[in-house]
Amino acid sequence: MSKEKMKGFQELVEEKLPQLLPEKDGYNDVLIDAMAYSLLSGGKRLRPILALAACSAVGGKIEDALVSAASIECIHAYSLVHDDLPGMDDDELRRGKPTNHIVFGVGMATLAGDGLQTQAFENICDYWLAQGKPEIGLRVAFELAHGAGNLGMVVGQAQDLLAEGKHIDEANMKYIHAHKTGALITASVRIGAIIGGANDAQLKALTEYGDRIGLAFQITDDILDVVGDTAVIGKPVGSDEKNNKATYPALYGLDASRKMAEEQCALAKNMLSDLPGDCDVLDYIADYIVKRQK
């Protein structure tokens, strides 16, 4: 049942995503094509699903969270476009397709990422203003900016670059993973909870849930980069080693890394016990993260 609920959330997001892009006007056509290429290219849609699931877990209405949740995917898509650029990870394959800069060029890919990032905030502001609830829109925009920005994903990516080719300790490793990947995942959970009307205790519990699955997700990503199959995960394996990235398997080995991911997800599930709504999807996602193959 939980798997079917998650698939239902994914289908809602997939239906909403094309509606978030601007209309073509004859001047922006190539830019919109580049944005759509990465936004609509498939993927797990984990972050918007987490937002919808967190909203449901505190008894909120899914339809209230859908635009904000889908807008989170705009941020995630932008981050992947920029991650793949030659100045970052220099990857040529994403989700089994040529990366954005391979198709559209480095300059247009950079602008497509910029467009996706700003589009997310435009969508959120437009929706909540239209609902007559600008205070919720302000909170959602803040959470997204915080999770994606200079105190979240961006600083994690910066530290990841600075750590290339260096031996770093556990504290630095945790910092990179918590910010590079975990911050946007936690923001997604918090956004859904806020829209759903979570109280302080519920928001705190879901924040810890997000922190823990975010760390587990990145550890699993590190593992898949070592043992995964390019045909399954849709991007080249071994890129972390190629770029001398700091990873959990490099520091602790595969077995210990798997155990750490499993422990984080088990602790995350404990945070759901006192929530008043439907926690099935959040519970399922915690298990899915450590078992996934892509």
CSV table of C-alpha atoms in Angstrom, one decimal:
chain,number,residue,atom,x,y,z
A,1,MET,CA,0.0,0.0,0.0
A,2,SER,CA,2.8,2.5,0.9
A,3,LYS,CA,4.5,1.9,-2.4
A,4,GLU,CA,1.3,2.6,-4.2
A,5,LYS,CA,0.7,5.8,-2.2
A,6,MET,CA,4.2,7.0,-3.1
A,7,LYS,CA,3.6,6.3,-6.7
A,8,GLY,CA,0.4,8.3,-6.5
A,9,PHE,CA,2.3,11.2,-5.1
A,10,GLN,CA,4.9,10.9,-7.9
A,11,GLU,CA,2.1,11.0,-10.5
A,12,LEU,CA,0.7,14.1,-9.0
A,13,VAL,CA,4.1,15.8,-9.2
A,14,GLU,CA,4.7,14.6,-12.8
A,15,GLU,CA,1.4,16.1,-13.8
A,16,LYS,CA,2.1,19.4,-12.1
A,17,LEU,CA,5.7,20.0,-13.3
A,18,PRO,CA,5.0,21.0,-16.9
A,19,GLN,CA,2.5,23.6,-15.6
A,20,LEU,CA,5.3,25.4,-13.7
A,21,LEU,CA,7.3,26.4,-16.8
A,22,PRO,CA,6.8,29.7,-18.5
A,23,GLU,CA,5.1,29.8,-21.9
A,24,LYS,CA,7.3,30.3,-24.9
A,25,ASP,CA,7.2,33.7,-26.5
A,26,GLY,CA,9.5,33.3,-29.5
A,27,TYR,CA,12.5,34.8,-27.6
A,28,ASN,CA,12.8,32.4,-24.7
A,29,ASP,CA,12.1,29.2,-26.6
A,30,VAL,CA,15.6,27.6,-26.4
A,31,LEU,CA,15.9,28.6,-22.7
A,32,ILE,CA,12.5,27.0,-21.9
A,33,ASP,CA,13.5,23.9,-23.9
A,34,ALA,CA,16.7,23.6,-21.9
A,35,MET,CA,14.8,24.0,-18.6
A,36,ALA,CA,12.2,21.5,-19.6
A,37,TYR,CA,14.9,19.0,-20.8
A,38,SER,CA,16.2,18.6,-17.2
A,39,LEU,CA,13.0,19.2,-15.2
A,40,LEU,CA,10.9,16.8,-17.2
A,41,SER,CA,13.5,14.1,-17.7
A,42,GLY,CA,12.2,11.7,-15.1
A,43,GLY,CA,13.8,10.8,-11.8
A,44,LYS,CA,12.6,9.7,-8.4
A,45,ARG,CA,10.9,13.0,-7.5
A,46,LEU,CA,11.8,12.2,-3.9
A,47,ARG,CA,11.9,15.7,-2.6
A,48,PRO,CA,8.5,16.8,-3.7
A,49,ILE,CA,7.1,13.4,-2.6
A,50,LEU,CA,8.6,14.0,0.9
A,51,ALA,CA,6.9,17.4,1.0
A,52,LEU,CA,3.5,15.9,0.2
A,53,ALA,CA,4.1,13.0,2.6
A,54,ALA,CA,5.1,15.3,5.4
A,55,CYS,CA,2.0,17.4,4.8
A,56,SER,CA,-0.1,14.2,5.0
A,57,ALA,CA,1.7,13.1,8.1
A,58,VAL,CA,0.5,16.1,10.1
A,59,GLY,CA,-3.0,15.9,8.8
A,60,GLY,CA,-2.8,18.5,6.0
A,61,LYS,CA,-4.3,18.5,2.5
A,62,ILE,CA,-2.1,17.2,-0.3
A,63,GLU,CA,-3.6,19.7,-2.8
A,64,ASP,CA,-2.4,22.6,-0.7
A,65,ALA,CA,1.2,21.5,-0.9
A,66,LEU,CA,1.4,20.4,-4.6
A,67,VAL,CA,2.7,23.6,-6.2
A,68,SER,CA,5.3,24.2,-3.5
A,69,ALA,CA,6.3,20.6,-3.6
A,70,ALA,CA,6.8,20.6,-7.4
A,71,SER,CA,8.7,23.8,-7.1
A,72,ILE,CA,11.2,22.1,-4.9
A,73,GLU,CA,11.9,19.8,-7.9
A,74,CYS,CA,12.8,22.9,-9.9
A,75,ILE,CA,15.5,23.6,-7.4
A,76,HIS,CA,16.7,20.0,-7.4
A,77,ALA,CA,16.8,20.0,-11.3
A,78,TYR,CA,18.8,23.2,-11.4
A,79,SER,CA,21.3,21.8,-8.9
A,80,LEU,CA,21.8,18.7,-11.1
A,81,VAL,CA,22.3,20.8,-14.3
A,82,HIS,CA,25.0,22.8,-12.5
A,83,ASP,CA,26.6,19.8,-10.8
A,84,ASP,CA,27.1,18.2,-14.3
A,85,LEU,CA,28.9,21.2,-15.7
A,86,PRO,CA,32.6,20.9,-16.7
A,87,GLY,CA,33.6,23.2,-13.8
A,88,MET,CA,31.9,21.0,-11.3
A,89,ASP,CA,31.6,17.2,-11.8
A,90,ASP,CA,32.0,17.3,-15.6
A,91,ASP,CA,29.5,14.5,-16.2
A,92,GLU,CA,28.1,13.6,-19.6
A,93,LEU,CA,25.2,11.4,-18.6
A,94,ARG,CA,22.2,12.0,-16.3
A,95,ARG,CA,19.2,9.7,-15.9
A,96,GLY,CA,20.4,7.8,-18.9
A,97,LYS,CA,20.5,10.8,-21.2
A,98,PRO,CA,23.2,13.3,-22.2
A,99,THR,CA,23.6,16.0,-19.6
A,100,ASN,CA,22.1,19.5,-20.3
A,101,HIS,CA,25.4,21.1,-21.3
A,102,ILE,CA,26.1,18.3,-23.8
A,103,VAL,CA,22.8,19.0,-25.6
A,104,PHE,CA,22.5,22.8,-25.2
A,105,GLY,CA,26.1,24.0,-24.5
A,106,VAL,CA,27.7,25.2,-21.2
A,107,GLY,CA,26.3,28.7,-21.4
A,108,MET,CA,22.7,27.8,-22.1
A,109,ALA,CA,22.8,25.0,-19.5
A,110,THR,CA,24.1,27.5,-16.9
A,111,LEU,CA,21.2,29.8,-17.7
A,112,ALA,CA,18.7,26.9,-17.7
A,113,GLY,CA,19.8,26.2,-14.1
A,114,ASP,CA,19.4,29.8,-13.2
A,115,GLY,CA,16.0,29.8,-14.8
A,116,LEU,CA,14.8,26.8,-12.9
A,117,GLN,CA,16.1,28.2,-9.6
A,118,THR,CA,14.2,31.5,-9.9
A,119,GLN,CA,11.1,29.8,-11.3
A,120,ALA,CA,10.7,27.9,-8.1
A,121,PHE,CA,10.3,31.0,-6.1
A,122,GLU,CA,8.1,32.7,-8.6
A,123,ASN,CA,5.7,29.6,-8.5
A,124,ILE,CA,5.6,29.6,-4.7
A,125,CYS,CA,4.9,33.3,-4.4
A,126,ASP,CA,2.3,33.3,-7.2
A,127,TYR,CA,0.4,30.4,-5.7
A,128,TRP,CA,0.3,31.6,-2.1
A,129,LEU,CA,-0.5,35.2,-3.0
A,130,ALA,CA,-3.4,33.9,-5.1
A,131,GLN,CA,-4.6,31.8,-2.1
A,132,GLY,CA,-4.6,35.0,0.0
A,133,LYS,CA,-2.0,33.4,2.4
A,134,PRO,CA,1.2,35.3,1.7
A,135,GLU,CA,2.5,34.5,5.2
A,136,ILE,CA,2.7,30.8,4.3
A,137,GLY,CA,4.3,31.6,1.0
A,138,LEU,CA,6.9,33.6,2.8
A,139,ARG,CA,7.7,30.7,5.2
A,140,VAL,CA,7.9,28.2,2.3
A,141,ALA,CA,10.2,30.5,0.3
A,142,PHE,CA,12.4,31.0,3.3
A,143,GLU,CA,12.7,27.3,4.0
A,144,LEU,CA,13.5,26.6,0.4
A,145,ALA,CA,16.1,29.4,0.1
A,146,HIS,CA,17.7,28.3,3.4
A,147,GLY,CA,17.9,24.6,2.4
A,148,ALA,CA,19.2,25.3,-1.1
A,149,GLY,CA,21.4,28.3,-0.5
A,150,ASN,CA,24.6,29.5,1.2
A,151,LEU,CA,23.7,27.8,4.5
A,152,GLY,CA,22.5,24.6,2.9
A,153,MET,CA,23.1,22.9,-0.5
A,154,VAL,CA,25.4,25.5,-2.0
A,155,VAL,CA,27.8,25.6,0.9
A,156,GLY,CA,27.9,21.8,0.9
A,157,GLN,CA,28.8,21.8,-2.8
A,158,ALA,CA,31.4,24.4,-2.1
A,159,GLN,CA,33.0,22.3,0.6
A,160,ASP,CA,32.8,19.2,-1.6
A,161,LEU,CA,34.8,21.0,-4.2
A,162,LEU,CA,37.4,22.2,-1.7
A,163,ALA,CA,37.8,18.7,-0.3
A,164,GLU,CA,38.7,17.1,-3.6
A,165,GLY,CA,42.0,15.3,-3.4
A,166,LYS,CA,42.3,15.9,0.3
A,167,HIS,CA,42.0,13.5,3.3
A,168,ILE,CA,39.2,14.9,5.5
A,169,ASP,CA,37.9,13.8,8.9
A,170,GLU,CA,34.5,12.5,9.9
A,171,ALA,CA,33.3,16.0,11.0
A,172,ASN,CA,34.0,17.5,7.6
A,173,MET,CA,32.4,14.5,5.9
A,174,LYS,CA,29.2,14.9,7.9
A,175,TYR,CA,29.1,18.6,7.2
A,176,ILE,CA,29.4,18.1,3.4
A,177,HIS,CA,26.8,15.4,3.3
A,178,ALA,CA,24.4,17.2,5.6
A,179,HIS,CA,24.5,20.3,3.5
A,180,LYS,CA,25.2,19.1,-0.1
A,181,THR,CA,22.3,16.7,-0.1
A,182,GLY,CA,20.6,16.6,3.3
A,183,ALA,CA,19.7,20.3,3.6
A,184,LEU,CA,17.3,20.3,0.6
A,185,ILE,CA,15.7,17.0,1.7
A,186,THR,CA,15.1,18.4,5.2
A,187,ALA,CA,13.7,21.6,3.7
A,188,SER,CA,11.3,19.5,1.6
A,189,VAL,CA,10.0,17.7,4.7
A,190,ARG,CA,9.7,21.0,6.7
A,191,ILE,CA,7.9,22.7,3.8
A,192,GLY,CA,5.3,20.0,3.7
A,193,ALA,CA,4.9,20.0,7.5
A,194,ILE,CA,4.5,23.8,7.6
A,195,ILE,CA,1.8,23.8,4.8
A,196,GLY,CA,0.1,21.0,6.7
A,197,GLY,CA,-0.1,23.0,9.9
A,198,ALA,CA,2.4,21.2,12.0
A,199,ASN,CA,3.0,22.4,15.6
A,200,ASP,CA,6.4,23.0,17.0
A,201,ALA,CA,6.8,19.4,18.3
A,202,GLN,CA,5.7,17.9,15.0
A,203,LEU,CA,8.0,20.2,13.0
A,204,LYS,CA,10.9,19.2,15.3
A,205,ALA,CA,10.3,15.5,14.8
A,206,LEU,CA,10.0,15.8,11.1
A,207,THR,CA,13.1,18.0,10.9
A,208,GLU,CA,15.1,15.2,12.6
A,209,TYR,CA,13.5,12.7,10.2
A,210,GLY,CA,14.6,14.8,7.3
A,211,ASP,CA,18.2,15.2,8.6
A,212,ARG,CA,18.6,11.5,9.1
A,213,ILE,CA,17.2,10.3,5.8
A,214,GLY,CA,19.2,13.0,4.0
A,215,LEU,CA,22.4,11.7,5.4
A,216,ALA,CA,21.4,8.1,4.6
A,217,PHE,CA,20.5,9.1,1.1
A,218,GLN,CA,24.0,10.7,0.4
A,219,ILE,CA,25.8,7.7,2.0
A,220,THR,CA,23.8,5.4,-0.3
A,221,ASP,CA,24.7,7.6,-3.3
A,222,ASP,CA,28.3,7.2,-2.4
A,223,ILE,CA,27.9,3.5,-2.2
A,224,LEU,CA,26.2,3.3,-5.6
A,225,ASP,CA,29.0,5.3,-7.2
A,226,VAL,CA,31.3,2.4,-6.2
A,227,VAL,CA,29.1,-0.6,-6.8
A,228,GLY,CA,26.2,0.6,-8.9
A,229,ASP,CA,25.4,-0.1,-12.6
A,230,THR,CA,25.5,2.8,-15.0
A,231,ALA,CA,22.6,1.3,-16.9
A,232,VAL,CA,20.5,1.3,-13.8
A,233,ILE,CA,21.4,4.5,-12.0
A,234,GLY,CA,21.6,6.5,-15.3
A,235,LYS,CA,24.9,8.2,-14.7
A,236,PRO,CA,28.5,7.1,-14.8
A,237,VAL,CA,29.8,5.2,-11.8
A,238,GLY,CA,33.2,5.9,-10.4
A,239,SER,CA,32.9,9.7,-10.9
A,240,ASP,CA,33.6,10.3,-7.1
A,241,GLU,CA,36.9,8.4,-7.4
A,242,LYS,CA,37.7,10.2,-10.7
A,243,ASN,CA,37.2,13.6,-9.1
A,244,ASN,CA,38.9,12.6,-5.8
A,245,LYS,CA,35.6,13.2,-3.9
A,246,ALA,CA,35.3,12.8,-0.2
A,247,THR,CA,32.9,9.9,0.4
A,248,TYR,CA,31.8,7.5,3.2
A,249,PRO,CA,33.1,4.4,1.4
A,250,ALA,CA,36.5,6.0,0.9
A,251,LEU,CA,36.7,6.9,4.6
A,252,TYR,CA,35.0,3.8,6.2
A,253,GLY,CA,34.6,1.2,3.5
A,254,LEU,CA,31.4,-0.2,2.0
A,255,ASP,CA,30.1,-2.4,4.8
A,256,ALA,CA,30.5,0.2,7.5
A,257,SER,CA,28.9,2.8,5.2
A,258,ARG,CA,25.9,0.5,4.6
A,259,LYS,CA,25.4,0.0,8.3
A,260,MET,CA,25.5,3.8,8.9
A,261,ALA,CA,22.9,4.4,6.3
A,262,GLU,CA,20.6,1.7,7.8
A,263,GLU,CA,21.1,3.1,11.3
A,264,GLN,CA,20.1,6.6,10.2
A,265,CYS,CA,17.0,5.4,8.5
A,266,ALA,CA,15.9,3.3,11.5
A,267,LEU,CA,16.3,6.4,13.8
A,268,ALA,CA,14.4,8.5,11.2
A,269,LYS,CA,11.4,6.1,11.4
A,270,ASN,CA,11.3,6.5,15.2
A,271,MET,CA,10.5,10.2,14.7
A,272,LEU,CA,7.1,9.3,13.1
A,273,SER,CA,5.5,7.6,16.0
A,274,ASP,CA,3.6,10.6,17.5
A,275,LEU,CA,2.5,12.3,14.3
A,276,PRO,CA,-1.3,12.6,13.9
A,277,GLY,CA,-1.7,11.9,10.2
A,278,ASP,CA,-0.8,9.2,7.6
A,279,CYS,CA,3.0,8.4,7.9
A,280,ASP,CA,3.0,5.4,5.5
A,281,VAL,CA,4.9,7.1,2.7
A,282,LEU,CA,7.5,8.6,5.1
A,283,ASP,CA,8.0,5.2,6.7
A,284,TYR,CA,8.3,3.6,3.3
A,285,ILE,CA,10.8,6.1,2.0
A,286,ALA,CA,13.2,5.5,5.0
A,287,ASP,CA,13.4,1.8,4.0
A,288,TYR,CA,13.5,2.6,0.3
A,289,ILE,CA,16.6,4.9,0.6
A,290,VAL,CA,18.9,2.2,1.9
A,291,LYS,CA,17.5,-0.5,-0.5
A,292,ARG,CA,17.5,1.6,-3.7
A,293,GLN,CA,19.6,0.7,-6.7
A,294,LYS,CA,19.5,4.1,-8.4
